[in-house]
């Protein structure tokens, strides 16, 4: 009995010591404090890239040189490392792929599309801009080009009616190219305009000024091409994108409204373009 009493006293002492230390280690409301995390906070600077360390450069022919002939038709062969990173960024952060399988399908489509755009077209009409940090990590990208389009940003093939007009009878044809040139008429306001599209920033690098840096570089490039304004189209449901561009001074052109556009999606048959509503925005440079 004496041994049992002593053991009980020892267990009670241990329990009281553990509870006391736990109560002492628990922070009290009087010792807690609240502070605002600023840009100079070490945790924030370690998580977000600094605008001073980010740089924007234009992807040239030298960056797309390590290609193979079957890259043009075999979408499974994404051999260019830089273009593969861009395709992954666009598929995951811009097109918002739901599954890894959907992401891979979108990456293949974007890879070949960008390859045909920026490896073949003249450099004075199309450019791919990428933002990187000091270690070479990809933070964001966009592309700017010159296209024949209306004031609302829709290109010629989007403005033309889908139904082809009736071809003239053989005895009414005076010139084999007459019907072709006649079909080019009837669309007022078509001009060669500078367009910005495909702007995307990595999720880990957002709210660090990377998007503003890409837009500023695109505007500077449009000025060097001799254009006084930059045009773009944003999906109507993209409230964050609309707010971002409006803060930079972009507004809906006079007489324009939301118009049908297209969006790349994935279904069980592969990638396809679906109809979505877009809002045109423009800024005078």
PDB file of N, CA and C in Angstrom, residues 217-276:
ATOM      1  N   UNK A 217       6.785  46.488 -71.979  1.00  0.00           N
ATOM      2  CA  UNK A 217       7.679  46.078 -73.056  1.00  0.00           C
ATOM      3  C   UNK A 217       6.903  45.886 -74.359  1.00  0.00           C
ATOM      4  N   UNK A 218       5.696  45.358 -74.271  1.00  0.00           N
ATOM      5  CA  UNK A 218       4.869  45.203 -75.476  1.00  0.00           C
ATOM      6  C   UNK A 218       4.492  46.556 -76.067  1.00  0.00           C
ATOM      7  N   UNK A 219       4.180  47.521 -75.215  1.00  0.00           N
ATOM      8  CA  UNK A 219       3.857  48.863 -75.709  1.00  0.00           C
ATOM      9  C   UNK A 219       5.065  49.518 -76.366  1.00  0.00           C
ATOM     10  N   UNK A 220       6.238  49.332 -75.789  1.00  0.00           N
ATOM     11  CA  UNK A 220       7.450  49.894 -76.396  1.00  0.00           C
ATOM     12  C   UNK A 220       7.729  49.258 -77.747  1.00  0.00           C
ATOM     13  N   UNK A 221       7.481  47.962 -77.866  1.00  0.00           N
ATOM     14  CA  UNK A 221       7.701  47.288 -79.139  1.00  0.00           C
ATOM     15  C   UNK A 221       6.703  47.753 -80.185  1.00  0.00           C
ATOM     16  N   UNK A 222       5.456  48.000 -79.780  1.00  0.00           N
ATOM     17  CA  UNK A 222       4.451  48.504 -80.716  1.00  0.00           C
ATOM     18  C   UNK A 222       4.825  49.896 -81.217  1.00  0.00           C
ATOM     19  N   UNK A 223       5.418  50.712 -80.354  1.00  0.00           N
ATOM     20  CA  UNK A 223       5.864  52.049 -80.792  1.00  0.00           C
ATOM     21  C   UNK A 223       6.969  51.942 -81.833  1.00  0.00           C
ATOM     22  N   UNK A 224       7.901  51.024 -81.627  1.00  0.00           N
ATOM     23  CA  UNK A 224       8.987  50.871 -82.598  1.00  0.00           C
ATOM     24  C   UNK A 224       8.469  50.383 -83.939  1.00  0.00           C
ATOM     25  N   UNK A 225       7.345  49.703 -83.956  1.00  0.00           N
ATOM     26  CA  UNK A 225       6.746  49.260 -85.218  1.00  0.00           C
ATOM     27  C   UNK A 225       5.927  50.357 -85.876  1.00  0.00           C
ATOM     28  N   UNK A 226       5.817  51.521 -85.240  1.00  0.00           N
ATOM     29  CA  UNK A 226       5.112  52.645 -85.832  1.00  0.00           C
ATOM     30  C   UNK A 226       3.634  52.722 -85.514  1.00  0.00           C
ATOM     31  N   UNK A 227       3.187  52.071 -84.439  1.00  0.00           N
ATOM     32  CA  UNK A 227       1.767  52.092 -84.079  1.00  0.00           C
ATOM     33  C   UNK A 227       1.558  53.000 -82.874  1.00  0.00           C
ATOM     34  N   UNK A 228       0.445  53.727 -82.898  1.00  0.00           N
ATOM     35  CA  UNK A 228       0.159  54.701 -81.844  1.00  0.00           C
ATOM     36  C   UNK A 228      -0.782  54.162 -80.776  1.00  0.00           C
ATOM     37  N   UNK A 229      -1.203  52.922 -80.878  1.00  0.00           N
ATOM     38  CA  UNK A 229      -2.098  52.341 -79.887  1.00  0.00           C
ATOM     39  C   UNK A 229      -1.854  50.833 -79.828  1.00  0.00           C
ATOM     40  N   UNK A 230      -2.275  50.250 -78.722  1.00  0.00           N
ATOM     41  CA  UNK A 230      -2.167  48.803 -78.522  1.00  0.00           C
ATOM     42  C   UNK A 230      -3.545  48.271 -78.176  1.00  0.00           C
ATOM     43  N   UNK A 231      -3.947  47.224 -78.879  1.00  0.00           N
ATOM     44  CA  UNK A 231      -5.286  46.663 -78.764  1.00  0.00           C
ATOM     45  C   UNK A 231      -5.204  45.260 -78.170  1.00  0.00           C
ATOM     46  N   UNK A 232      -6.196  44.899 -77.397  1.00  0.00           N
ATOM     47  CA  UNK A 232      -6.257  43.547 -76.836  1.00  0.00           C
ATOM     48  C   UNK A 232      -7.707  43.182 -76.580  1.00  0.00           C
ATOM     49  N   UNK A 233      -7.929  41.885 -76.326  1.00  0.00           N
ATOM     50  CA  UNK A 233      -9.266  41.371 -76.040  1.00  0.00           C
ATOM     51  C   UNK A 233      -9.197  40.498 -74.791  1.00  0.00           C
ATOM     52  N   UNK A 234     -10.142  40.710 -73.880  1.00  0.00           N
ATOM     53  CA  UNK A 234     -10.179  39.996 -72.609  1.00  0.00           C
ATOM     54  C   UNK A 234     -11.532  39.311 -72.489  1.00  0.00           C
ATOM     55  N   UNK A 235     -11.518  38.088 -71.964  1.00  0.00           N
ATOM     56  CA  UNK A 235     -12.785  37.391 -71.755  1.00  0.00           C
ATOM     57  C   UNK A 235     -13.656  38.144 -70.755  1.00  0.00           C
ATOM     58  N   UNK A 236     -14.926  38.157 -71.015  1.00  0.00           N
ATOM     59  CA  UNK A 236     -15.858  38.916 -70.172  1.00  0.00           C
ATOM     60  C   UNK A 236     -15.888  38.401 -68.744  1.00  0.00           C
ATOM     61  N   UNK A 237     -15.673  37.102 -68.561  1.00  0.00           N
ATOM     62  CA  UNK A 237     -15.711  36.530 -67.218  1.00  0.00           C
ATOM     63  C   UNK A 237     -14.424  36.750 -66.436  1.00  0.00           C
ATOM     64  N   UNK A 238     -13.394  37.245 -67.078  1.00  0.00           N
ATOM     65  CA  UNK A 238     -12.091  37.463 -66.433  1.00  0.00           C
ATOM     66  C   UNK A 238     -12.092  38.828 -65.748  1.00  0.00           C
ATOM     67  N   UNK A 239     -12.681  38.900 -64.580  1.00  0.00           N
ATOM     68  CA  UNK A 239     -12.769  40.177 -63.863  1.00  0.00           C
ATOM     69  C   UNK A 239     -11.400  40.680 -63.426  1.00  0.00           C
ATOM     70  N   UNK A 240     -10.523  39.774 -63.012  1.00  0.00           N
ATOM     71  CA  UNK A 240      -9.188  40.196 -62.584  1.00  0.00           C
ATOM     72  C   UNK A 240      -8.405  40.792 -63.741  1.00  0.00           C
ATOM     73  N   UNK A 241      -8.502  40.177 -64.919  1.00  0.00           N
ATOM     74  CA  UNK A 241      -7.805  40.717 -66.080  1.00  0.00           C
ATOM     75  C   UNK A 241      -8.351  42.060 -66.513  1.00  0.00           C
ATOM     76  N   UNK A 242      -9.663  42.221 -66.480  1.00  0.00           N
ATOM     77  CA  UNK A 242     -10.260  43.503 -66.854  1.00  0.00           C
ATOM     78  C   UNK A 242      -9.829  44.603 -65.889  1.00  0.00           C
ATOM     79  N   UNK A 243      -9.816  44.313 -64.597  1.00  0.00           N
ATOM     80  CA  UNK A 243      -9.363  45.311 -63.624  1.00  0.00           C
ATOM     81  C   UNK A 243      -7.897  45.649 -63.792  1.00  0.00           C
ATOM     82  N   UNK A 244      -7.079  44.660 -64.107  1.00  0.00           N
ATOM     83  CA  UNK A 244      -5.649  44.887 -64.298  1.00  0.00           C
ATOM     84  C   UNK A 244      -5.393  45.839 -65.463  1.00  0.00           C
ATOM     85  N   UNK A 245      -6.042  45.605 -66.601  1.00  0.00           N
ATOM     86  CA  UNK A 245      -5.803  46.446 -67.774  1.00  0.00           C
ATOM     87  C   UNK A 245      -6.399  47.841 -67.597  1.00  0.00           C
ATOM     88  N   UNK A 246      -7.514  47.940 -66.904  1.00  0.00           N
ATOM     89  CA  UNK A 246      -8.098  49.266 -66.686  1.00  0.00           C
ATOM     90  C   UNK A 246      -7.202  50.113 -65.782  1.00  0.00           C
ATOM     91  N   UNK A 247      -6.516  49.488 -64.844  1.00  0.00           N
ATOM     92  CA  UNK A 247      -5.575  50.232 -64.011  1.00  0.00           C
ATOM     93  C   UNK A 247      -4.400  50.760 -64.831  1.00  0.00           C
ATOM     94  N   UNK A 248      -4.071  50.068 -65.919  1.00  0.00           N
ATOM     95  CA  UNK A 248      -2.970  50.509 -66.775  1.00  0.00           C
ATOM     96  C   UNK A 248      -3.404  51.536 -67.812  1.00  0.00           C
ATOM     97  N   UNK A 249      -4.678  51.929 -67.803  1.00  0.00           N
ATOM     98  CA  UNK A 249      -5.143  52.960 -68.722  1.00  0.00           C
ATOM     99  C   UNK A 249      -5.870  52.441 -69.942  1.00  0.00           C
ATOM    100  N   UNK A 250      -6.194  51.165 -69.998  1.00  0.00           N
ATOM    101  CA  UNK A 250      -6.912  50.604 -71.141  1.00  0.00           C
ATOM    102  C   UNK A 250      -8.410  50.787 -70.941  1.00  0.00           C
ATOM    103  N   UNK A 251      -9.108  51.052 -72.038  1.00  0.00           N
ATOM    104  CA  UNK A 251     -10.550  51.266 -71.993  1.00  0.00           C
ATOM    105  C   UNK A 251     -11.173  50.725 -73.269  1.00  0.00           C
ATOM    106  N   UNK A 252     -12.487  50.573 -73.231  1.00  0.00           N
ATOM    107  CA  UNK A 252     -13.206  50.057 -74.394  1.00  0.00           C
ATOM    108  C   UNK A 252     -13.232  51.130 -75.477  1.00  0.00           C
ATOM    109  N   UNK A 253     -12.843  50.808 -76.710  1.00  0.00           N
ATOM    110  CA  UNK A 253     -12.894  51.818 -77.778  1.00  0.00           C
ATOM    111  C   UNK A 253     -14.309  52.322 -77.998  1.00  0.00           C
ATOM    112  N   UNK A 254     -14.412  53.546 -78.483  1.00  0.00           N
ATOM    113  CA  UNK A 254     -15.717  54.154 -78.714  1.00  0.00           C
ATOM    114  C   UNK A 254     -16.500  53.355 -79.753  1.00  0.00           C
ATOM    115  N   UNK A 255     -17.749  53.106 -79.434  1.00  0.00           N
ATOM    116  CA  UNK A 255     -18.616  52.382 -80.357  1.00  0.00           C
ATOM    117  C   UNK A 255     -18.449  50.882 -80.335  1.00  0.00           C
ATOM    118  N   UNK A 256     -17.666  50.350 -79.422  1.00  0.00           N
ATOM    119  CA  UNK A 256     -17.436  48.904 -79.350  1.00  0.00           C
ATOM    120  C   UNK A 256     -18.137  48.318 -78.130  1.00  0.00           C
ATOM    121  N   UNK A 257     -18.409  47.053 -78.213  1.00  0.00           N
ATOM    122  CA  UNK A 257     -19.043  46.327 -77.121  1.00  0.00           C
ATOM    123  C   UNK A 257     -18.492  44.908 -77.101  1.00  0.00           C
ATOM    124  N   UNK A 258     -19.007  44.109 -76.193  1.00  0.00           N
ATOM    125  CA  UNK A 258     -18.575  42.715 -76.106  1.00  0.00           C
ATOM    126  C   UNK A 258     -18.956  41.973 -77.381  1.00  0.00           C
ATOM    127  N   UNK A 259     -18.039  41.193 -77.905  1.00  0.00           N
ATOM    128  CA  UNK A 259     -18.237  40.469 -79.156  1.00  0.00           C
ATOM    129  C   UNK A 259     -17.840  39.003 -78.964  1.00  0.00           C
ATOM    130  N   UNK A 260     -18.352  38.116 -79.804  1.00  0.00           N
ATOM    131  CA  UNK A 260     -17.959  36.701 -79.699  1.00  0.00           C
ATOM    132  C   UNK A 260     -16.487  36.506 -80.015  1.00  0.00           C
ATOM    133  N   UNK A 261     -15.888  35.595 -79.296  1.00  0.00           N
ATOM    134  CA  UNK A 261     -14.499  35.235 -79.525  1.00  0.00           C
ATOM    135  C   UNK A 261     -14.333  33.734 -79.380  1.00  0.00           C
ATOM    136  N   UNK A 262     -13.117  33.290 -79.181  1.00  0.00           N
ATOM    137  CA  UNK A 262     -12.840  31.860 -79.082  1.00  0.00           C
ATOM    138  C   UNK A 262     -11.920  31.586 -77.902  1.00  0.00           C
ATOM    139  N   UNK A 263     -12.022  30.380 -77.379  1.00  0.00           N
ATOM    140  CA  UNK A 263     -11.203  29.922 -76.261  1.00  0.00           C
ATOM    141  C   UNK A 263     -10.823  28.469 -76.496  1.00  0.00           C
ATOM    142  N   UNK A 264      -9.575  28.131 -76.231  1.00  0.00           N
ATOM    143  CA  UNK A 264      -9.079  26.776 -76.430  1.00  0.00           C
ATOM    144  C   UNK A 264      -9.427  25.917 -75.217  1.00  0.00           C
ATOM    145  N   UNK A 265     -10.117  24.806 -75.455  1.00  0.00           N
ATOM    146  CA  UNK A 265     -10.522  23.898 -74.386  1.00  0.00           C
ATOM    147  C   UNK A 265     -10.156  22.473 -74.794  1.00  0.00           C
ATOM    148  N   UNK A 266     -10.338  21.555 -73.851  1.00  0.00           N
ATOM    149  CA  UNK A 266     -10.043  20.144 -74.078  1.00  0.00           C
ATOM    150  C   UNK A 266     -11.287  19.334 -73.771  1.00  0.00           C
ATOM    151  N   UNK A 267     -11.611  18.406 -74.640  1.00  0.00           N
ATOM    152  CA  UNK A 267     -12.659  17.437 -74.369  1.00  0.00           C
ATOM    153  C   UNK A 267     -12.117  16.039 -74.646  1.00  0.00           C
ATOM    154  N   UNK A 268     -12.977  15.049 -74.692  1.00  0.00           N
ATOM    155  CA  UNK A 268     -12.506  13.680 -74.853  1.00  0.00           C
ATOM    156  C   UNK A 268     -11.963  13.392 -76.244  1.00  0.00           C
ATOM    157  N   UNK A 269     -12.232  14.280 -77.200  1.00  0.00           N
ATOM    158  CA  UNK A 269     -11.694  14.115 -78.548  1.00  0.00           C
ATOM    159  C   UNK A 269     -10.401  14.899 -78.762  1.00  0.00           C
ATOM    160  N   UNK A 270     -10.002  15.711 -77.804  1.00  0.00           N
ATOM    161  CA  UNK A 270      -8.786  16.510 -77.941  1.00  0.00           C
ATOM    162  C   UNK A 270      -9.070  17.984 -77.743  1.00  0.00           C
ATOM    163  N   UNK A 271      -8.190  18.819 -78.255  1.00  0.00           N
ATOM    164  CA  UNK A 271      -8.348  20.265 -78.120  1.00  0.00           C
ATOM    165  C   UNK A 271      -9.288  20.795 -79.202  1.00  0.00           C
ATOM    166  N   UNK A 272     -10.021  21.815 -78.858  1.00  0.00           N
ATOM    167  CA  UNK A 272     -10.917  22.457 -79.817  1.00  0.00           C
ATOM    168  C   UNK A 272     -11.167  23.894 -79.360  1.00  0.00           C
ATOM    169  N   UNK A 273     -11.639  24.703 -80.285  1.00  0.00           N
ATOM    170  CA  UNK A 273     -11.977  26.091 -79.988  1.00  0.00           C
ATOM    171  C   UNK A 273     -13.462  26.199 -79.700  1.00  0.00           C
ATOM    172  N   UNK A 274     -13.792  26.859 -78.605  1.00  0.00           N
ATOM    173  CA  UNK A 274     -15.179  27.081 -78.243  1.00  0.00           C
ATOM    174  C   UNK A 274     -15.467  28.576 -78.216  1.00  0.00           C
ATOM    175  N   UNK A 275     -16.728  28.936 -78.341  1.00  0.00           N
ATOM    176  CA  UNK A 275     -17.135  30.339 -78.401  1.00  0.00           C
ATOM    177  C   UNK A 275     -17.194  30.915 -76.998  1.00  0.00           C
ATOM    178  N   UNK A 276     -16.642  32.108 -76.828  1.00  0.00           N
ATOM    179  CA  UNK A 276     -16.709  32.843 -75.564  1.00  0.00           C
ATOM    180  C   UNK A 276     -16.837  34.326 -75.875  1.00  0.00           C
TER     181      UNK A 276
END
